[in-house]
Short mmCIF file of C-alpha atoms in Angstrom, two decimals:
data_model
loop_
_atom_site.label_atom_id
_atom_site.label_comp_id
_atom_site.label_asym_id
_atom_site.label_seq_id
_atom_site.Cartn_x
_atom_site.Cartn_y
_atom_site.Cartn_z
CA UNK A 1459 -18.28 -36.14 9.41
CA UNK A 1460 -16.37 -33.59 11.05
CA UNK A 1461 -12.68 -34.97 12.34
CA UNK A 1462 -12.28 -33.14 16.09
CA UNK A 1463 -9.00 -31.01 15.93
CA UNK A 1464 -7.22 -33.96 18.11
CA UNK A 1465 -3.47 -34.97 17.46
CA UNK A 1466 -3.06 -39.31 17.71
CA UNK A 1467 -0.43 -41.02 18.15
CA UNK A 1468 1.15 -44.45 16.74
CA UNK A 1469 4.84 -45.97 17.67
CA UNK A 1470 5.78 -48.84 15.75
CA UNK A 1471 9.41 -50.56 14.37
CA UNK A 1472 7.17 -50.21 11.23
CA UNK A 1473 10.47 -53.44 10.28
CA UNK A 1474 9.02 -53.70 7.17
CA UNK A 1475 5.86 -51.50 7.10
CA UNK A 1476 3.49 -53.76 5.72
CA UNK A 1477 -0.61 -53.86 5.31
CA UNK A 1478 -1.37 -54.47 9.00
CA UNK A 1479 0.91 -51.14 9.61
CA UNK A 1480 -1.31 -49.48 7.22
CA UNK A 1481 -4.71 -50.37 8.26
CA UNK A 1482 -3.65 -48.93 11.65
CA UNK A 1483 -2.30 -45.79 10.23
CA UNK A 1484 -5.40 -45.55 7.87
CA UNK A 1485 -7.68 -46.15 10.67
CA UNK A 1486 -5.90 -43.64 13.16
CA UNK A 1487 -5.93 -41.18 10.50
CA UNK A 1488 -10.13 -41.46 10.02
CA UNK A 1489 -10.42 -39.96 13.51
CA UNK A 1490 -8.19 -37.55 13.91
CA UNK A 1491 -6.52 -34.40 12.41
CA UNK A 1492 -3.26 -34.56 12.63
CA UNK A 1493 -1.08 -38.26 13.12
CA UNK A 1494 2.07 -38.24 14.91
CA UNK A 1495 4.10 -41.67 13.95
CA UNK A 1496 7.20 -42.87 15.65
CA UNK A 1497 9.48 -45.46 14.25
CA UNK A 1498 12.13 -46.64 16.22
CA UNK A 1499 13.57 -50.25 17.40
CA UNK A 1500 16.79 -50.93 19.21
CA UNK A 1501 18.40 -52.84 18.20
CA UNK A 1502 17.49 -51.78 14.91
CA UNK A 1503 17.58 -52.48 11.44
CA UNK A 1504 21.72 -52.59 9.07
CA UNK A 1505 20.36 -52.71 6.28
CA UNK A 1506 16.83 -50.22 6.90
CA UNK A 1507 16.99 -48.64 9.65
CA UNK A 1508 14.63 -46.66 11.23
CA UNK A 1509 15.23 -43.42 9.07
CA UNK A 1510 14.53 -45.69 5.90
CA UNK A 1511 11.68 -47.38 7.43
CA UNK A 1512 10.35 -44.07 8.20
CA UNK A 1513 10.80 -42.35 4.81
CA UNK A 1514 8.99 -45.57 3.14
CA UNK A 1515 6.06 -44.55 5.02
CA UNK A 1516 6.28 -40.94 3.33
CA UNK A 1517 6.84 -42.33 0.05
CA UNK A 1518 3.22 -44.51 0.76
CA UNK A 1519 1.44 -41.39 1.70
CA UNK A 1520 2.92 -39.05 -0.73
CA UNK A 1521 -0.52 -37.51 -2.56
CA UNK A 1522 -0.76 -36.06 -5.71
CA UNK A 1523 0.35 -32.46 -4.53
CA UNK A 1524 3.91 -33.49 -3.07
CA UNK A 1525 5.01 -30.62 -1.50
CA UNK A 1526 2.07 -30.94 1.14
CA UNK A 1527 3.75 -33.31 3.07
CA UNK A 1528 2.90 -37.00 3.79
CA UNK A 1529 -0.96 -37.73 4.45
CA UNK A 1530 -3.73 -39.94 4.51
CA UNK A 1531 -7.03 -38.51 3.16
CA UNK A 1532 -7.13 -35.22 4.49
CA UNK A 1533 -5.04 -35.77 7.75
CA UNK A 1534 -1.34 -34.86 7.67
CA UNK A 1535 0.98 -36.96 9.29
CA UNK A 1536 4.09 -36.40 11.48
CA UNK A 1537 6.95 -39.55 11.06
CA UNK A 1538 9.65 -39.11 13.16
CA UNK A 1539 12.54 -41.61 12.93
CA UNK A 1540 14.18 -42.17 16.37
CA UNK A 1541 17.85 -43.50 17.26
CA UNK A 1542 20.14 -44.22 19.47
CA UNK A 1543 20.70 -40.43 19.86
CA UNK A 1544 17.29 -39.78 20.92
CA UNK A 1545 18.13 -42.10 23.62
CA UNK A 1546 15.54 -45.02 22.23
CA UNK A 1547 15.51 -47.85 24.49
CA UNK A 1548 16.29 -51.29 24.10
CA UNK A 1549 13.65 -53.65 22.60
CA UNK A 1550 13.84 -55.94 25.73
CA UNK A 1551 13.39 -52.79 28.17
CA UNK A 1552 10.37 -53.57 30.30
CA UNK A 1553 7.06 -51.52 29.49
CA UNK A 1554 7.72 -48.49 31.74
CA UNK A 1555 10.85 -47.52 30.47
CA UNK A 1556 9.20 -47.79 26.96
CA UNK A 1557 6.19 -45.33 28.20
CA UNK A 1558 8.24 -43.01 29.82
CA UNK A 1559 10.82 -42.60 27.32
CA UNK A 1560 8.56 -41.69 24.52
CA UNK A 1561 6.89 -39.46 27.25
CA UNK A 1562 9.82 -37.23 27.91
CA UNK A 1563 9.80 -37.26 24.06
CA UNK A 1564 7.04 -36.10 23.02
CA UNK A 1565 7.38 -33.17 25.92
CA UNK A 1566 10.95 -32.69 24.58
CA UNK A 1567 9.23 -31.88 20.97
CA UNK A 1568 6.65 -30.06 22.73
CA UNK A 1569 3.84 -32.33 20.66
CA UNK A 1570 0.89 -32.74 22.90
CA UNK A 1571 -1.35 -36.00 22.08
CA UNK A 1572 -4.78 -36.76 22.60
CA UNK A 1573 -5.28 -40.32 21.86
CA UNK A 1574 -2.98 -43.30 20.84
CA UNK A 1575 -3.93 -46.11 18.52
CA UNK A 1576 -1.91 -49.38 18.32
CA UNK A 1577 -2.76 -53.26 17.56
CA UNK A 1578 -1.06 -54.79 20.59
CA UNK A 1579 -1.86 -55.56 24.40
CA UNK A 1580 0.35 -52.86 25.72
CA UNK A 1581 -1.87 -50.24 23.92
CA UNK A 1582 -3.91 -49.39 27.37
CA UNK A 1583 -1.35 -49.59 29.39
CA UNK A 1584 0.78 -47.27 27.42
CA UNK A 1585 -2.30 -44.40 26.95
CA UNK A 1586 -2.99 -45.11 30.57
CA UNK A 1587 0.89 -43.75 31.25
CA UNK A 1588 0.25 -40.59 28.94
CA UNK A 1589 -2.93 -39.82 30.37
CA UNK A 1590 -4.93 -40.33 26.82
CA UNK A 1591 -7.79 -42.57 25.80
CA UNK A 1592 -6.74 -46.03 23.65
CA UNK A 1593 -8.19 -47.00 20.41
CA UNK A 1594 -7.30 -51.25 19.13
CA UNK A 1595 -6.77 -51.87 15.27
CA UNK A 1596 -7.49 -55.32 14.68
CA UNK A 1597 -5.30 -56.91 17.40
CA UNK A 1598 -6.17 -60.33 16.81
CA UNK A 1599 -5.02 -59.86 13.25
CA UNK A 1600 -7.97 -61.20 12.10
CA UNK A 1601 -8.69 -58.48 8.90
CA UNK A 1602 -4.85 -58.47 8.03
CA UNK A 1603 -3.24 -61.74 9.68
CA UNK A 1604 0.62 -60.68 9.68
CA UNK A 1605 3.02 -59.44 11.68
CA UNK A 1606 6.35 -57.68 11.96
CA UNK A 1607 8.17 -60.91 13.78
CA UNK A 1608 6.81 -63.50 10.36
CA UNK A 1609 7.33 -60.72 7.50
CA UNK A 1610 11.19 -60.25 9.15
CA UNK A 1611 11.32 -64.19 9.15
CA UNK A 1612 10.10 -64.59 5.47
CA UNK A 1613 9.46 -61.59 3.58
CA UNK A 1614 8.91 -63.61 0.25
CA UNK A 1615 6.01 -65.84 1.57
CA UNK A 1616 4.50 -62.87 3.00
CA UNK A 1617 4.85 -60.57 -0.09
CA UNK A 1618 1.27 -60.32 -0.35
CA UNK A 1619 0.44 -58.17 2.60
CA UNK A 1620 3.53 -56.09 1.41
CA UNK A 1621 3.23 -52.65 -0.62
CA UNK A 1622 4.78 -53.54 -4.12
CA UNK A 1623 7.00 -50.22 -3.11
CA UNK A 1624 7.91 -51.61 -0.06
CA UNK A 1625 8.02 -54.48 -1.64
CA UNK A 1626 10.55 -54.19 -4.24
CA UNK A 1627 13.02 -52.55 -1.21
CA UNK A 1628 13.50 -55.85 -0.24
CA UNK A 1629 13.81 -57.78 -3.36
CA UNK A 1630 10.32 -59.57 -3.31
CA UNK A 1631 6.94 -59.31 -5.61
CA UNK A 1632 4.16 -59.96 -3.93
CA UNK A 1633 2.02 -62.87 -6.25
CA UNK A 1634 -0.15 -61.86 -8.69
CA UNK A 1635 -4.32 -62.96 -8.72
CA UNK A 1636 -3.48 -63.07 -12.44
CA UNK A 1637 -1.35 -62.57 -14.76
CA UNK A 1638 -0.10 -59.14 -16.09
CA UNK A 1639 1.01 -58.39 -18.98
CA UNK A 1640 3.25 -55.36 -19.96
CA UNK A 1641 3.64 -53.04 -22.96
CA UNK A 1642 6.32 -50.56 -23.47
CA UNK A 1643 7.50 -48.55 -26.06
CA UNK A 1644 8.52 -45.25 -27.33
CA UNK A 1645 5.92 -41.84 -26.96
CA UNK A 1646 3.36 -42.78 -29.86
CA UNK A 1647 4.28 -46.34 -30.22
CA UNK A 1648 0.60 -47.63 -29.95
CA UNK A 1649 0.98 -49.52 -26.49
CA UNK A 1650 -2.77 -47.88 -25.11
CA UNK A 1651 -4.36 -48.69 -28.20
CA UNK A 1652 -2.92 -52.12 -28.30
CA UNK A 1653 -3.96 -52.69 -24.60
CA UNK A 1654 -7.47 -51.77 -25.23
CA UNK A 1655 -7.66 -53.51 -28.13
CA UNK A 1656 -6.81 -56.46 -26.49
CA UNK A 1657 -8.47 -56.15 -23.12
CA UNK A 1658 -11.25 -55.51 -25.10
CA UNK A 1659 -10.63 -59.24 -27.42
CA UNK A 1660 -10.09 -61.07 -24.25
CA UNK A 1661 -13.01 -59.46 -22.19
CA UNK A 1662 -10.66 -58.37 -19.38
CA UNK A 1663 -9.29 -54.62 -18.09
CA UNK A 1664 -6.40 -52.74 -18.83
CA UNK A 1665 -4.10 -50.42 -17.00
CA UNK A 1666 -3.74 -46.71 -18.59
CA UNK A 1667 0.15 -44.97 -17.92
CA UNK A 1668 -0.60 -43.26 -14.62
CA UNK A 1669 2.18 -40.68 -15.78
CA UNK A 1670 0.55 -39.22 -18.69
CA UNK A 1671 -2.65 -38.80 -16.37
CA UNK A 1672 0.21 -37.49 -13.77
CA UNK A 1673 1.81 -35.49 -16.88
CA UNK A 1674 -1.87 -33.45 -17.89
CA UNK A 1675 -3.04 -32.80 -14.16
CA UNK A 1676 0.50 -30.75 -13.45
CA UNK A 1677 0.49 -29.14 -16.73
CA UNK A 1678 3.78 -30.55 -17.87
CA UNK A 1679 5.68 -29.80 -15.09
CA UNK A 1680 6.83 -32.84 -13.43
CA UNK A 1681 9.34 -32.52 -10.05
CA UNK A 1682 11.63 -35.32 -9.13
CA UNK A 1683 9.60 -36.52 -6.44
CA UNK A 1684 6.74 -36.93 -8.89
CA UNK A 1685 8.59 -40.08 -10.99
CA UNK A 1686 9.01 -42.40 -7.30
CA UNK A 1687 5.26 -41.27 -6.85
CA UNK A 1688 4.05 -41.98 -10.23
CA UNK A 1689 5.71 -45.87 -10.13
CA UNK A 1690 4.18 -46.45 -6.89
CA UNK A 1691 1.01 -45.20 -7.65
CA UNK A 1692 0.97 -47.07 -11.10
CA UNK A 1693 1.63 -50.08 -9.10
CA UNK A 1694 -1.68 -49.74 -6.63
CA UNK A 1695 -3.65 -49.14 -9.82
CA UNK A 1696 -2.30 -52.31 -11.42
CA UNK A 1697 -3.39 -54.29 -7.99
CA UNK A 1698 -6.93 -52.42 -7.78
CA UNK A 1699 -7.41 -53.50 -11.47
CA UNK A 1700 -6.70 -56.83 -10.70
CA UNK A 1701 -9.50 -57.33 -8.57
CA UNK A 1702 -12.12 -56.21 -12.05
CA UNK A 1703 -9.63 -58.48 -14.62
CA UNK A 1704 -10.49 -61.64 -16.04
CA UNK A 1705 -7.98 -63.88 -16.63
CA UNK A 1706 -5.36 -61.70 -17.49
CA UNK A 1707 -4.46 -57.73 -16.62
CA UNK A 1708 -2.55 -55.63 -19.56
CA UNK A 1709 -0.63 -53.08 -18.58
CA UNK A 1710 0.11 -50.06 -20.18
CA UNK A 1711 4.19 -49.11 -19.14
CA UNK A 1712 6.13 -50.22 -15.54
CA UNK A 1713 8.22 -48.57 -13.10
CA UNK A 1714 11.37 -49.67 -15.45
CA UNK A 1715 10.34 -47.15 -17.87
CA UNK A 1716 9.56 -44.79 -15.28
CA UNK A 1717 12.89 -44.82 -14.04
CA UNK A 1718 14.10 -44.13 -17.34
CA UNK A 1719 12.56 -40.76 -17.33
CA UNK A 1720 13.80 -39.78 -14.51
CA UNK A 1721 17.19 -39.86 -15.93
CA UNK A 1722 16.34 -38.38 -18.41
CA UNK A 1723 14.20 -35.20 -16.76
CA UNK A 1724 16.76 -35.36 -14.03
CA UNK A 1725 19.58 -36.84 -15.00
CA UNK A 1726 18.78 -39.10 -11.36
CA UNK A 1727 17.05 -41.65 -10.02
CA UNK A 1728 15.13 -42.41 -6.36
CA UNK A 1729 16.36 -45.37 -4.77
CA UNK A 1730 13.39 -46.55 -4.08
CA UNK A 1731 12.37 -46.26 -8.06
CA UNK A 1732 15.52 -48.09 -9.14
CA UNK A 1733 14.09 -51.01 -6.75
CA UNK A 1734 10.78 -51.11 -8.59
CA UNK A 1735 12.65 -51.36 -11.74
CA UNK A 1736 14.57 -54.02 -10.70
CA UNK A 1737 11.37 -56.55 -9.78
CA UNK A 1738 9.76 -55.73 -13.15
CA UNK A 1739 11.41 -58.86 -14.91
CA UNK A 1740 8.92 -61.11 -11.61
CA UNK A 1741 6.29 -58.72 -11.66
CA UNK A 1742 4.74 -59.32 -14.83
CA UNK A 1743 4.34 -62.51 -16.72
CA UNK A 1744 5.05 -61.30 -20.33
CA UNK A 1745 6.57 -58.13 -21.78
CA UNK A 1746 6.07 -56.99 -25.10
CA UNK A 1747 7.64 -53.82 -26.60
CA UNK A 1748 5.99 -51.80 -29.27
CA UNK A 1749 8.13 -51.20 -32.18
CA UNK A 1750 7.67 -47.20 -33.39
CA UNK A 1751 6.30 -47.64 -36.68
CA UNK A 1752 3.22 -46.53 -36.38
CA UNK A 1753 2.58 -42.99 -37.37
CA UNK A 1754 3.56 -40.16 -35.16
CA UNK A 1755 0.90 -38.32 -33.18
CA UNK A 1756 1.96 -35.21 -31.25
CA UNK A 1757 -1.03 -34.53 -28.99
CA UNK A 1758 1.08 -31.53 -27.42
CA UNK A 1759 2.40 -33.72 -24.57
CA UNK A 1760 5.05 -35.38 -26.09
CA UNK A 1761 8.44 -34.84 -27.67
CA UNK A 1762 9.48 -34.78 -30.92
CA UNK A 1763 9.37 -37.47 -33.47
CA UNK A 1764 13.03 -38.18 -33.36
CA UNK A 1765 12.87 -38.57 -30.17
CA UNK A 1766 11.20 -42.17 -30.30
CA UNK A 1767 13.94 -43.93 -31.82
CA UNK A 1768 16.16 -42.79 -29.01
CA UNK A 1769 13.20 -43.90 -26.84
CA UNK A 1770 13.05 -47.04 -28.00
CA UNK A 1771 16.41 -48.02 -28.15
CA UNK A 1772 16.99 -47.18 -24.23
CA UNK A 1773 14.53 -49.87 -23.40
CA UNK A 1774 15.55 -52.57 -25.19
CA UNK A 1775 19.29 -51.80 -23.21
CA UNK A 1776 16.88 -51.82 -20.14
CA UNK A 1777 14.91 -54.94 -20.83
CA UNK A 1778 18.36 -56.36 -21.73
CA UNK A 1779 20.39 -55.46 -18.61
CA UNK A 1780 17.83 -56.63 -16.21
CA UNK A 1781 17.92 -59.64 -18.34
CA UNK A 1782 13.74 -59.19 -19.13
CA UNK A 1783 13.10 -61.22 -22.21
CA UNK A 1784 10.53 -59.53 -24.49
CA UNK A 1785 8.40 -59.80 -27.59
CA UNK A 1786 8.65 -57.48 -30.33
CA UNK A 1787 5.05 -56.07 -31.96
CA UNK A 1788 5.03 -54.41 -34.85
CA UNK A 1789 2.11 -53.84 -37.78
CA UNK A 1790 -1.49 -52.49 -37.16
CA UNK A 1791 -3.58 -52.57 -34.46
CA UNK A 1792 -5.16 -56.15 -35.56
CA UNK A 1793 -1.99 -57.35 -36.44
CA UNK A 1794 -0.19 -57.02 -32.80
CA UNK A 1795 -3.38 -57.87 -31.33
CA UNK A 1796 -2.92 -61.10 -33.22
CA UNK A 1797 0.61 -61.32 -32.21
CA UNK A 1798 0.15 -60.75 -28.80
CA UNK A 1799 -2.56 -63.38 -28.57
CA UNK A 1800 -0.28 -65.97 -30.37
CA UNK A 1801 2.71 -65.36 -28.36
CA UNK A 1802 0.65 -65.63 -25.09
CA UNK A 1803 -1.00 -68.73 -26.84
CA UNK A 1804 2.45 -70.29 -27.29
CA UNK A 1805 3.70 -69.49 -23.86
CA UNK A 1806 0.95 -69.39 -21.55
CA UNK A 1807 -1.23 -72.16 -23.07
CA UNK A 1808 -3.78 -69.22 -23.29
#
């Protein structure tokens, strides 16, 4: 289908952005080609305002490529985080003053729209003021039944129509639909044969490290950026491997590790990554650490061998710091397979 070269529009306090946020940028996005989104409330946010409200929604539609900007599919999108400065009005302003203010806006940035999208009854009216056709996104809330008023009331009992990066900005995990269960380690310590040994022995999925996938596609040459997007993106492959899992999900690495590559690539670490890290001890049920005793195998990705001791050694300070209790595997294949299965056995009643 062939997108008509039309710009939309979508204004939201985006106070968390959360899944009914993203169906309506994911539908707006379908049916036109290029999104302009403003985020803006007044009064707004201490502790996120609008500008961090706005760069979550960058960090959700960061793509593979990076440097081409935020988008959805093939559309790019425009976020624009508005303050007092730009004159934003205040919440309890009647509907005119709303319309007209984002008006003179958009003319200010000389951004011409051709169609607005929202989930709310003042949709029409406001299109109607900018002389541009309306499109509703589920405003009875009936595909995803949330809103910005209950997730600011109760984030943690409505963690589940939450991004886990979004997520794990405000301290919450949403629940799992089973349990997962983690394995790190050192480069070469065995954890993706272990997990598909054992995904394989319990008739259930597994989770591959997104950043080695991450790693090969870029050649070795991994930017900053690319460690916040390789978390996040870990994280949505954990959730859509959920949905195939039986019973339980095993997961090969966590944003925790993650993070600890990025210090040491970059000697720094996103926010927003240092967040995921810190929900890792509630995201997963059980973490088990792969002792690096099995025999080295450079594959031309990795580092030297001396390297893994190192390795190793800066996760167990992680695990302990966050105060993540873990179970140490060592031996073959069949022999952490066996350990892993007792452990869970004596834990989880599995």
């Amino acid at each position: 289908m062939t997108i008509p070269p039309r710009t939309g529009l979508v204004v939201g306090k985006f106070w968390p952005p959360h899944r009914g946020h993203q169906l309506l940028l994911e539908t707006a996005a379908a049916q036109v080609a290029e999104l302009v989104v403003l985020v803006y409330a007044n009064p707004d946010s201490p502790s996120h305002p609008a500008a961090v409200r706005a760069e979550w929604l960058r960090m959700l539609y960061r793509g593979d490529e990076g440097a081409a900007g935020p988008h959805i599919g093939h559309t790019p999108l425009r976020i624009f985080a508005l303050s007092a400065t730009d004159g934003v009005p205040p919440d309890a302003a009647d509907d005119h003053t709303h319309r007209e203010f984002v008006r003179q806006w958009l003319a200010r940035q000389g951004i011409r729209v051709d169609v607005i999208f929202s989930s709310e009854a003042y949709g029409p009216g406001f299109a109607q003021h900018l002389g541009v056709p309306h499109v509703t996104v589920d405003e009875s809330r009936r595909q995803v039944p949330i809103s910005g008023t209950q997730m600011r009331g109760n984030p943690s009992a409505y963690a589940p129509y939450l991004h886990p990066l979004v997520a794990a900005q405000l301290g919450v995990v949403p629940p799992a639909s089973v349990p997962r269960v983690v394995f790190l380690g050192a480069e070469s310590s065995g954890k993706s044969t272990l997990c598909a040994a054992l995904a394989e022995a319990c008739g259930t999925v597994w989770v591959p490290e997104y950043g080695r996938t991450l790693h090969e596609q870029k050649n070795g040459n991994l930017d900053y950026d690319d460690l916040l997007y390789i978390a996040r993106r870990h994280a949505e492959l954990e959730d859509e491997a959920a949905a195939q899992s039986r019973g339980v999900l095993f997961c090969d690495t966590n944003a925790a590790t993650t993070a600890l590559y990025s210090y040491y690539y970059f000697h720094r670490c996103d926010p927003a990554l240092q967040a995921m890290a810190a929900v890792c001890g509630k995201r997963y049920a059980h973490t088990f650490v792969c002792a690096p005793t099995v025999p080295f195998e450079q594959d031309g990705w990795r580092g030297p061998e001396a390297l893994r001791s190192f390795q190793h050694g800066m996760i167990l300070m992680q695990l302990d710091y966050f105060g993540i209790p873990y179970t140490l595997v060592e031996g073959t294949v069949a022999e952490r397979v066996a350990q892993v299965q007792a452990e869970l056995g004596r834990t989880a009643g599995w």
